Short mmCIF file of C-alpha atoms in Angstrom, two decimals:
data_model
loop_
_atom_site.label_atom_id
_atom_site.label_comp_id
_atom_site.label_asym_id
_atom_site.label_seq_id
_atom_site.Cartn_x
_atom_site.Cartn_y
_atom_site.Cartn_z
CA MET A 1 0.01 0.07 0.08
CA SER A 2 1.30 3.54 -0.92
CA LYS A 3 2.20 5.90 2.00
CA SER A 4 -0.64 8.11 0.72
CA GLY A 5 -3.05 5.49 1.08
CA LEU A 6 -6.16 6.27 3.12
CA ALA A 7 -5.42 3.99 5.83
CA ASN A 8 -1.77 5.43 6.05
CA ARG A 9 -3.39 9.01 6.21
CA LEU A 10 -5.77 7.96 8.81
CA TYR A 11 -3.07 6.53 11.23
CA ARG A 12 -1.18 9.80 10.69
CA GLY A 13 -4.22 11.97 11.19
CA GLU A 14 -3.85 13.36 7.71
CA ALA A 15 -6.93 12.21 6.07
CA GLY A 16 -8.40 15.94 6.22
CA LEU A 17 -12.17 14.42 6.59
CA ASN A 18 -14.50 17.63 6.96
CA LEU A 19 -16.78 16.21 9.60
CA ILE A 20 -17.31 19.28 11.41
CA GLY A 21 -18.28 21.10 8.23
CA LYS A 22 -21.05 18.64 7.71
CA ARG A 23 -22.37 18.62 11.12
CA LYS A 24 -25.91 19.52 10.08
CA LEU A 25 -26.00 16.44 7.92
CA TRP A 26 -25.06 14.32 11.06
CA PHE A 27 -27.49 16.22 13.28
CA GLY A 28 -30.18 15.63 10.59
CA ILE A 29 -29.40 11.91 10.69
CA ALA A 30 -29.04 11.70 14.42
CA GLY A 31 -32.63 13.54 14.59
CA ALA A 32 -34.15 11.14 12.17
CA LEU A 33 -32.86 8.12 14.12
CA ILE A 34 -34.34 9.45 17.43
CA LEU A 35 -37.68 10.29 16.05
CA VAL A 36 -37.77 6.63 14.63
CA ALA A 37 -37.02 5.45 18.27
CA LEU A 38 -39.47 7.53 19.86
CA LEU A 39 -42.09 6.36 17.59
CA SER A 40 -41.29 2.86 18.01
CA PHE A 41 -41.27 3.53 21.78
CA GLY A 42 -44.99 4.76 21.50
CA ILE A 43 -46.15 1.95 18.94
CA ASN A 44 -44.03 -1.15 19.36
CA ARG A 45 -43.08 -0.58 23.12
CA PHE A 46 -40.73 -3.14 24.54
CA THR A 47 -40.88 -6.91 24.83
CA LEU A 48 -40.49 -7.10 28.28
CA GLY A 49 -38.82 -10.30 29.97
CA ILE A 50 -40.85 -12.30 32.43
CA GLU A 51 -38.69 -10.35 35.19
CA PHE A 52 -40.28 -7.17 34.41
CA ALA A 53 -43.83 -8.38 33.07
CA GLY A 54 -44.19 -11.28 35.34
CA GLY A 55 -45.24 -14.44 34.47
CA ASN A 56 -44.55 -18.25 34.48
CA GLN A 57 -41.66 -20.26 33.18
CA PHE A 58 -41.80 -23.95 32.55
CA ILE A 59 -38.31 -25.77 31.72
CA VAL A 60 -38.86 -29.20 30.18
CA PRO A 61 -35.76 -31.48 29.95
CA ALA A 62 -34.65 -32.24 26.36
CA GLY A 63 -34.47 -36.04 25.44
CA ASN A 64 -35.02 -38.24 22.44
CA SER A 65 -38.71 -37.76 22.28
CA VAL A 66 -38.62 -34.26 23.23
CA SER A 67 -37.80 -31.28 20.95
CA LEU A 68 -38.02 -27.55 20.86
CA ASP A 69 -41.17 -27.75 18.75
CA LYS A 70 -42.82 -30.44 20.87
CA ALA A 71 -42.31 -28.65 24.01
CA GLN A 72 -43.71 -25.25 22.46
CA ASN A 73 -46.93 -27.09 21.32
CA ALA A 74 -47.29 -29.11 24.41
CA VAL A 75 -47.34 -25.66 26.52
CA ASP A 76 -49.57 -23.81 24.02
CA LYS A 77 -52.24 -26.82 23.86
CA ALA A 78 -52.03 -26.80 27.65
CA LEU A 79 -52.87 -23.30 28.02
CA THR A 80 -55.84 -23.42 25.58
CA ASP A 81 -57.04 -26.63 26.87
CA ASN A 82 -57.28 -25.37 30.69
CA ASN A 83 -59.09 -22.33 29.65
CA THR A 84 -56.52 -19.82 30.50
CA ASP A 85 -55.96 -16.34 29.10
CA ALA A 86 -52.43 -16.68 29.24
CA THR A 87 -49.96 -16.51 26.07
CA ALA A 88 -46.64 -18.41 25.67
CA LEU A 89 -43.48 -16.88 24.10
CA PRO A 90 -41.36 -18.70 21.92
CA ALA A 91 -39.47 -21.70 23.44
CA GLN A 92 -35.64 -21.15 23.81
CA GLN A 93 -32.85 -23.96 23.97
CA VAL A 94 -30.59 -23.61 27.05
CA GLY A 95 -27.29 -25.28 27.39
CA ARG A 96 -25.52 -27.91 24.99
CA GLY A 97 -24.98 -31.58 24.87
CA GLY A 98 -26.37 -33.71 27.66
CA ASP A 99 -27.32 -30.42 29.76
CA THR A 100 -29.75 -29.24 27.47
CA TRP A 101 -33.52 -28.05 28.37
CA PHE A 102 -36.27 -26.13 26.68
CA GLU A 103 -37.45 -23.03 28.53
CA VAL A 104 -40.88 -21.73 27.98
CA LYS A 105 -42.28 -18.53 29.27
CA THR A 106 -46.02 -17.59 29.74
CA SER A 107 -48.10 -14.96 31.27
CA ILE A 108 -49.30 -14.90 34.79
CA LEU A 109 -50.99 -18.05 36.00
CA THR A 110 -52.72 -18.99 39.24
CA PRO A 111 -51.06 -21.89 41.34
CA GLU A 112 -53.96 -24.03 40.54
CA GLN A 113 -53.51 -23.34 36.52
CA THR A 114 -49.61 -23.78 36.81
CA THR A 115 -50.10 -27.33 38.40
CA GLU A 116 -52.73 -28.28 35.64
CA VAL A 117 -50.64 -27.02 32.75
CA THR A 118 -47.40 -28.75 34.28
CA GLN A 119 -49.56 -32.22 34.34
CA GLN A 120 -50.84 -31.67 30.78
CA VAL A 121 -47.45 -31.03 29.33
CA ALA A 122 -45.86 -33.84 31.04
CA LYS A 123 -48.69 -36.15 29.68
CA GLU A 124 -48.24 -34.66 26.04
CA LEU A 125 -44.38 -35.18 26.08
CA GLY A 126 -44.70 -38.66 27.83
CA ILE A 127 -42.25 -37.73 30.71
CA PRO A 128 -42.90 -37.43 34.39
CA ALA A 129 -44.35 -34.33 35.90
CA ASP A 130 -41.66 -34.04 38.33
CA GLN A 131 -39.11 -33.59 35.61
CA ILE A 132 -40.77 -30.40 34.51
CA ASN A 133 -39.68 -27.42 36.50
CA SER A 134 -42.21 -24.50 36.91
CA SER A 135 -41.66 -21.20 38.54
CA ARG A 136 -43.60 -17.81 38.78
CA VAL A 137 -42.01 -14.50 38.89
CA SER A 138 -43.79 -11.39 40.18
CA PRO A 139 -43.34 -8.12 37.98
CA ALA A 140 -42.39 -6.27 41.45
CA TRP A 141 -39.09 -7.67 41.06
CA GLY A 142 -38.48 -6.25 37.79
CA SER A 143 -39.76 -3.00 38.83
CA GLN A 144 -37.24 -2.70 41.73
CA VAL A 145 -34.70 -3.42 39.32
CA THR A 146 -35.74 -0.72 36.88
CA GLU A 147 -35.92 1.94 39.74
CA ARG A 148 -32.10 0.91 41.00
CA ALA A 149 -31.17 1.07 37.43
CA VAL A 150 -32.64 4.29 36.59
CA LEU A 151 -31.02 5.73 40.11
CA GLY A 152 -27.62 4.53 38.88
CA LEU A 153 -27.95 6.20 35.66
CA VAL A 154 -28.76 9.54 37.28
CA ILE A 155 -26.10 9.29 39.73
CA PHE A 156 -23.76 8.36 36.73
CA VAL A 157 -24.73 11.07 34.81
CA ALA A 158 -24.27 13.72 37.66
CA LEU A 159 -20.84 12.39 38.38
CA VAL A 160 -19.91 12.58 34.72
CA MET A 161 -21.12 16.24 34.65
CA VAL A 162 -19.11 17.14 37.54
CA TYR A 163 -16.05 15.55 36.15
CA LEU A 164 -16.15 17.10 32.94
CA ILE A 165 -16.76 20.60 34.19
CA LEU A 166 -13.63 20.33 36.24
CA ARG A 167 -11.39 18.67 33.74
CA PHE A 168 -12.50 20.74 30.64
CA GLU A 169 -15.59 22.99 30.69
CA TRP A 170 -19.52 22.98 30.95
CA ARG A 171 -19.84 23.07 27.08
CA MET A 172 -17.99 19.67 26.78
CA ALA A 173 -19.95 18.43 29.60
CA VAL A 174 -23.18 19.13 28.07
CA ALA A 175 -21.82 17.68 24.82
CA ALA A 176 -20.59 14.40 26.35
CA VAL A 177 -23.91 13.69 28.04
CA SER A 178 -25.98 14.52 25.12
CA SER A 179 -23.79 11.78 23.27
CA LEU A 180 -24.53 9.44 26.05
CA LEU A 181 -28.14 10.04 26.00
CA LEU A 182 -28.24 9.78 22.07
CA ASN A 183 -26.47 6.04 22.65
CA LEU A 184 -29.37 5.02 25.14
CA VAL A 185 -32.10 6.15 22.86
CA LEU A 186 -30.83 4.73 19.79
CA THR A 187 -29.81 1.36 21.48
CA ALA A 188 -33.29 1.19 23.16
CA GLY A 189 -34.89 2.06 19.93
CA LEU A 190 -33.29 -0.81 18.27
CA TYR A 191 -34.50 -2.98 20.91
CA SER A 192 -38.07 -1.67 20.72
CA LEU A 193 -38.01 -2.05 16.64
CA ALA A 194 -36.45 -5.58 16.50
CA GLY A 195 -38.57 -6.75 19.33
CA PHE A 196 -35.47 -7.87 21.46
CA GLU A 197 -36.56 -9.09 24.80
CA VAL A 198 -35.55 -6.87 27.88
CA THR A 199 -34.24 -8.64 30.80
CA PRO A 200 -32.01 -7.53 33.90
CA ALA A 201 -28.88 -8.51 31.88
CA THR A 202 -30.02 -5.79 28.99
CA ILE A 203 -30.07 -3.17 31.88
CA ILE A 204 -26.67 -4.26 33.00
CA GLY A 205 -25.36 -3.86 29.64
CA PHE A 206 -27.12 -0.23 29.33
CA LEU A 207 -25.06 0.53 32.07
CA THR A 208 -21.84 -0.65 30.96
CA ILE A 209 -21.90 0.83 27.40
CA LEU A 210 -22.19 4.25 29.28
CA GLY A 211 -18.58 3.68 30.39
CA PHE A 212 -17.34 2.80 27.39
CA ALA A 213 -19.01 5.61 25.23
CA LEU A 214 -17.76 8.31 27.85
CA TYR A 215 -13.90 6.90 27.54
CA ASP A 216 -13.99 7.22 23.70
CA VAL A 217 -15.76 10.90 24.03
CA VAL A 218 -13.03 12.14 26.74
CA VAL A 219 -9.94 10.77 24.38
CA VAL A 220 -11.34 13.11 21.42
CA PHE A 221 -12.21 15.90 23.71
CA ASP A 222 -8.63 15.95 25.31
CA LYS A 223 -7.26 16.30 21.89
CA VAL A 224 -9.77 19.06 20.91
CA GLN A 225 -8.48 21.07 24.01
CA GLU A 226 -5.15 20.61 23.27
CA ASN A 227 -5.68 21.87 19.49
CA THR A 228 -7.56 24.87 20.59
CA ARG A 229 -5.50 25.93 23.54
CA GLY A 230 -4.83 29.54 22.89
CA ILE A 231 -6.47 29.50 19.53
CA THR A 232 -7.96 33.35 19.94
CA ALA A 233 -4.05 34.32 19.63
CA SER A 234 -3.67 33.41 16.05
CA ASN A 235 -5.71 34.29 12.98
CA THR A 236 -4.79 31.31 11.09
CA THR A 237 -7.33 28.76 12.28
CA THR A 238 -10.88 28.76 13.60
CA TYR A 239 -12.19 26.98 16.43
CA ALA A 240 -14.47 24.54 14.28
CA GLU A 241 -11.13 23.52 12.03
CA SER A 242 -8.93 23.00 14.90
CA ALA A 243 -11.67 20.55 16.25
CA ASN A 244 -12.03 18.94 13.15
CA LEU A 245 -8.40 18.30 12.86
CA ALA A 246 -8.86 16.56 16.52
CA ILE A 247 -11.29 14.21 15.11
CA ASN A 248 -8.97 13.22 12.25
CA GLN A 249 -6.17 12.99 14.66
CA THR A 250 -8.05 10.48 16.83
CA LEU A 251 -10.22 8.73 14.40
CA MET A 252 -8.21 5.68 14.03
CA ARG A 253 -7.62 5.26 17.81
CA SER A 254 -11.61 5.64 17.91
CA ILE A 255 -12.08 2.71 15.21
CA ASN A 256 -9.25 0.70 16.89
CA THR A 257 -10.61 0.99 20.20
CA GLY A 258 -14.50 0.05 18.90
CA LEU A 259 -13.10 -3.13 17.00
CA VAL A 260 -11.02 -4.29 19.98
CA ALA A 261 -14.13 -3.72 22.19
CA LEU A 262 -16.64 -5.20 19.74
CA LEU A 263 -14.61 -8.64 18.87
CA PRO A 264 -14.90 -10.11 22.47
CA VAL A 265 -18.43 -8.87 22.90
CA GLY A 266 -19.09 -10.51 19.62
CA GLY A 267 -17.64 -13.80 20.86
CA LEU A 268 -19.99 -13.39 24.00
CA LEU A 269 -22.90 -13.06 21.78
CA ILE A 270 -22.15 -15.82 19.71
CA ALA A 271 -21.76 -18.01 22.91
CA GLY A 272 -25.19 -16.77 24.23
CA LEU A 273 -26.81 -17.59 20.87
CA SER A 274 -25.66 -21.08 21.10
CA GLY A 275 -27.49 -21.83 24.37
CA ALA A 276 -26.70 -19.37 27.09
CA SER A 277 -29.64 -16.92 26.87
CA THR A 278 -28.27 -14.75 29.88
CA LEU A 279 -25.09 -14.30 27.78
CA ALA A 280 -26.93 -13.50 24.63
CA ASP A 281 -29.17 -10.96 26.43
CA LEU A 282 -25.79 -9.06 27.79
CA GLY A 283 -23.83 -9.66 24.42
CA LEU A 284 -26.49 -8.07 22.17
CA VAL A 285 -26.97 -4.79 24.02
CA LEU A 286 -23.26 -4.43 24.46
CA PHE A 287 -22.64 -5.03 21.08
CA VAL A 288 -25.34 -2.70 19.86
CA GLY A 289 -24.42 -0.03 22.27
CA MET A 290 -20.76 -0.04 21.54
CA ALA A 291 -21.08 0.46 17.91
CA ILE A 292 -23.75 3.09 18.40
CA ALA A 293 -20.93 4.76 20.98
CA VAL A 294 -18.16 4.69 18.23
CA TYR A 295 -20.52 6.48 15.81
CA SER A 296 -21.93 9.08 18.37
CA SER A 297 -18.28 10.10 19.58
CA ILE A 298 -17.13 11.05 16.05
CA PHE A 299 -20.02 12.25 14.21
CA PHE A 300 -22.21 13.90 17.32
CA ALA A 301 -20.42 14.64 20.49
CA THR A 302 -17.70 17.06 18.81
CA PRO A 303 -20.07 18.58 16.47
CA VAL A 304 -22.50 19.60 19.37
CA LEU A 305 -19.26 20.98 21.34
CA VAL A 306 -18.53 23.23 18.21
CA THR A 307 -21.84 24.35 17.75
CA LEU A 308 -21.96 25.36 21.43
CA LYS A 309 -18.79 27.06 21.28
CA GLU A 310 -19.72 29.19 18.37
CA PHE A 311 -22.37 30.86 20.61
CA GLU A 312 -19.55 32.28 22.65
CA PRO A 313 -18.61 35.95 21.67
CA ARG A 314 -14.83 35.35 21.82
CA ILE A 315 -15.04 32.60 19.47
CA GLN A 316 -17.56 34.44 17.13
CA ALA A 317 -14.94 37.48 17.07
CA HIS A 318 -12.09 35.23 16.46
CA THR A 319 -13.94 33.29 13.65
CA LYS A 320 -14.63 36.77 12.15
CA ARG A 321 -10.68 37.77 12.31
CA VAL A 322 -9.67 34.47 10.61
CA LEU A 323 -12.27 34.83 7.83
CA ALA A 324 -11.46 38.47 7.41
CA ARG A 325 -7.78 37.89 7.02
CA ARG A 326 -8.59 35.01 4.29
CA ALA A 327 -10.47 37.31 2.54
CA ALA A 328 -7.44 39.78 2.27
CA ILE A 329 -5.23 36.87 1.23
CA ALA A 330 -7.41 35.96 -1.54
CA ARG A 331 -7.59 39.52 -2.67
CA GLY A 332 -3.67 39.56 -2.62
CA GLU A 333 -3.57 42.17 0.27
CA VAL A 334 -1.88 40.04 2.47
CA ALA A 335 0.81 37.40 2.19
CA PRO A 336 0.17 34.04 4.10
CA LYS A 337 2.38 33.14 6.86
CA LYS A 338 5.12 30.76 6.61
CA GLY A 339 3.32 26.97 6.46
CA GLU A 340 0.09 28.68 6.17
CA ALA A 341 -1.88 27.57 2.95
CA ALA A 342 -3.34 30.28 0.88
CA PRO A 343 -7.18 30.10 -0.06
CA ALA A 344 -7.87 28.44 -3.28
CA GLY A 345 -7.92 31.07 -6.22
CA ALA A 346 -5.97 33.64 -3.96
CA ARG A 347 -4.08 36.40 -5.69
CA GLN A 348 -0.43 36.61 -5.19
CA PRO A 349 0.83 40.27 -3.65
CA ARG A 350 2.06 42.52 -6.24
CA GLN A 351 5.40 41.92 -7.05
CA ALA A 352 7.98 41.96 -10.05
CA ALA A 353 7.82 38.91 -12.22
CA PRO A 354 10.83 36.57 -11.79
CA GLU A 355 12.02 37.15 -15.60
CA GLN A 356 11.50 40.88 -15.31
CA GLU A 357 13.28 41.10 -11.99
CA SER A 358 16.24 38.95 -13.27
CA ALA A 359 16.49 41.45 -16.52
CA GLU A 360 16.27 44.41 -14.28
CA VAL A 361 19.06 42.94 -12.14
CA ALA A 362 21.15 42.08 -15.14
CA ALA A 363 20.95 45.80 -16.71
CA LEU A 364 21.72 47.42 -13.37
CA ALA A 365 24.56 44.98 -12.98
CA GLY A 366 25.99 46.07 -16.63
CA SER A 367 25.73 49.77 -16.23
CA ALA A 368 26.97 50.00 -12.71
CA PRO A 369 30.72 50.67 -12.44
CA LYS A 370 33.04 48.06 -11.08
CA VAL A 371 35.00 48.52 -7.87
CA GLY A 372 37.97 50.55 -8.53
CA ALA A 373 37.05 51.29 -12.00
CA ARG A 374 37.25 55.09 -13.47
CA PRO A 375 34.05 56.71 -14.51
CA SER A 376 33.32 55.74 -18.07
CA THR A 377 32.83 59.17 -19.12
CA ALA A 378 36.46 60.34 -18.09
CA LYS A 379 38.24 58.87 -21.16
CA ARG A 380 42.01 59.32 -21.23
CA SER A 381 43.04 61.76 -24.14
CA GLY A 382 45.71 60.59 -26.51
CA GLY A 383 48.68 62.93 -25.16
CA ASN A 384 47.30 64.78 -22.38
CA ARG A 385 48.50 64.15 -18.89
CA GLY A 386 47.90 66.74 -16.31
CA GLY A 387 46.57 69.31 -18.70
CA ARG A 388 49.67 69.14 -20.96
CA PRO A 389 50.38 67.65 -24.14
CA GLY A 390 51.13 64.20 -23.26
CA GLY A 391 54.30 62.30 -24.31
CA ASN A 392 56.02 65.61 -25.85
CA ARG A 393 58.37 67.71 -23.91
CA PRO A 394 58.60 71.46 -24.83
CA GLY A 395 60.58 71.58 -28.35
CA GLY A 396 59.00 68.61 -29.52
CA ALA A 397 62.05 66.57 -28.81
CA LYS A 398 61.21 63.00 -27.82
CA ARG A 399 62.59 61.46 -24.63
CA ARG A 400 65.51 58.93 -25.48
#
């Protein structure tokens, strides 16, 4: 790969991607995604697990005569035959090899209905009733988990705000928290749209992705602060351009961090889909949330910061000075500083052309007297020396 390839330029922070300049586009995309998520919250709502909605759970051992479909059909038939209003969720296989069983979750049943359903399922599958494990979960447990999770989220956001204000400034704190909330809304929206089941493992995953998202945002903001320190003392770069440079300089770090984090989470997700339902719930929310966190730290957090900074009078005045100077350079009134790129189509300051300048120098060099030479107008007369006839003594006698 050539040294000027995109990957190499990304690693050196020289890709020159104008991400801040297109922030209206990124805001539009984020706004559209948020709108879709909010509509899904109102229309599709969430598929709550048994821990939050309450219900019963029937665990059927797998065997030669018992399959996933047979377990599902047996539970559905038992619920219908016993005149219950409960419905069953799709059966799931848990475990592998000899330690495999099928898990079927239903709506809330009374103790009498639970006993009747258990006996009929055992009869349908041809196994003893004591081999079927049934349990009932109250929705109160899920509500307690939700309350603790919301409390933990509020405390986390408050601590993040205090830290970022002390470490950076309040605008960076607002931008970072906005990015965190975007992660939560979009991840929850995907769960609502796809109908993924919300379990306690999902709540744990939600809180976990906040830490990852915050880490990535702080890395970018640290570089932004470094690039913009004392920026108003110079008239060559705007705040938005320095922030855009910071994103380019940390872009590969963000991508690499995201990939390194997603690979083990992807393995966790695959392991969960192979039979461990709890790992699948945790792995799914981590994978989705971390992927969205990489997007938000690059395309949302820093653009929000730049937008907030451009409301500051000091930054507005600085931007006007930079743009006015560039306009003067474009008109040829001001020469760009060393290392500063002139705007496209800028006029050069008026000066003599190189060919004309060299010709003038040569002409002047030919007409100027050499050091120690006599003036060109004072020609030496043929026989004059000191005003007397040169070479002849009085009387015309030559010197012998």
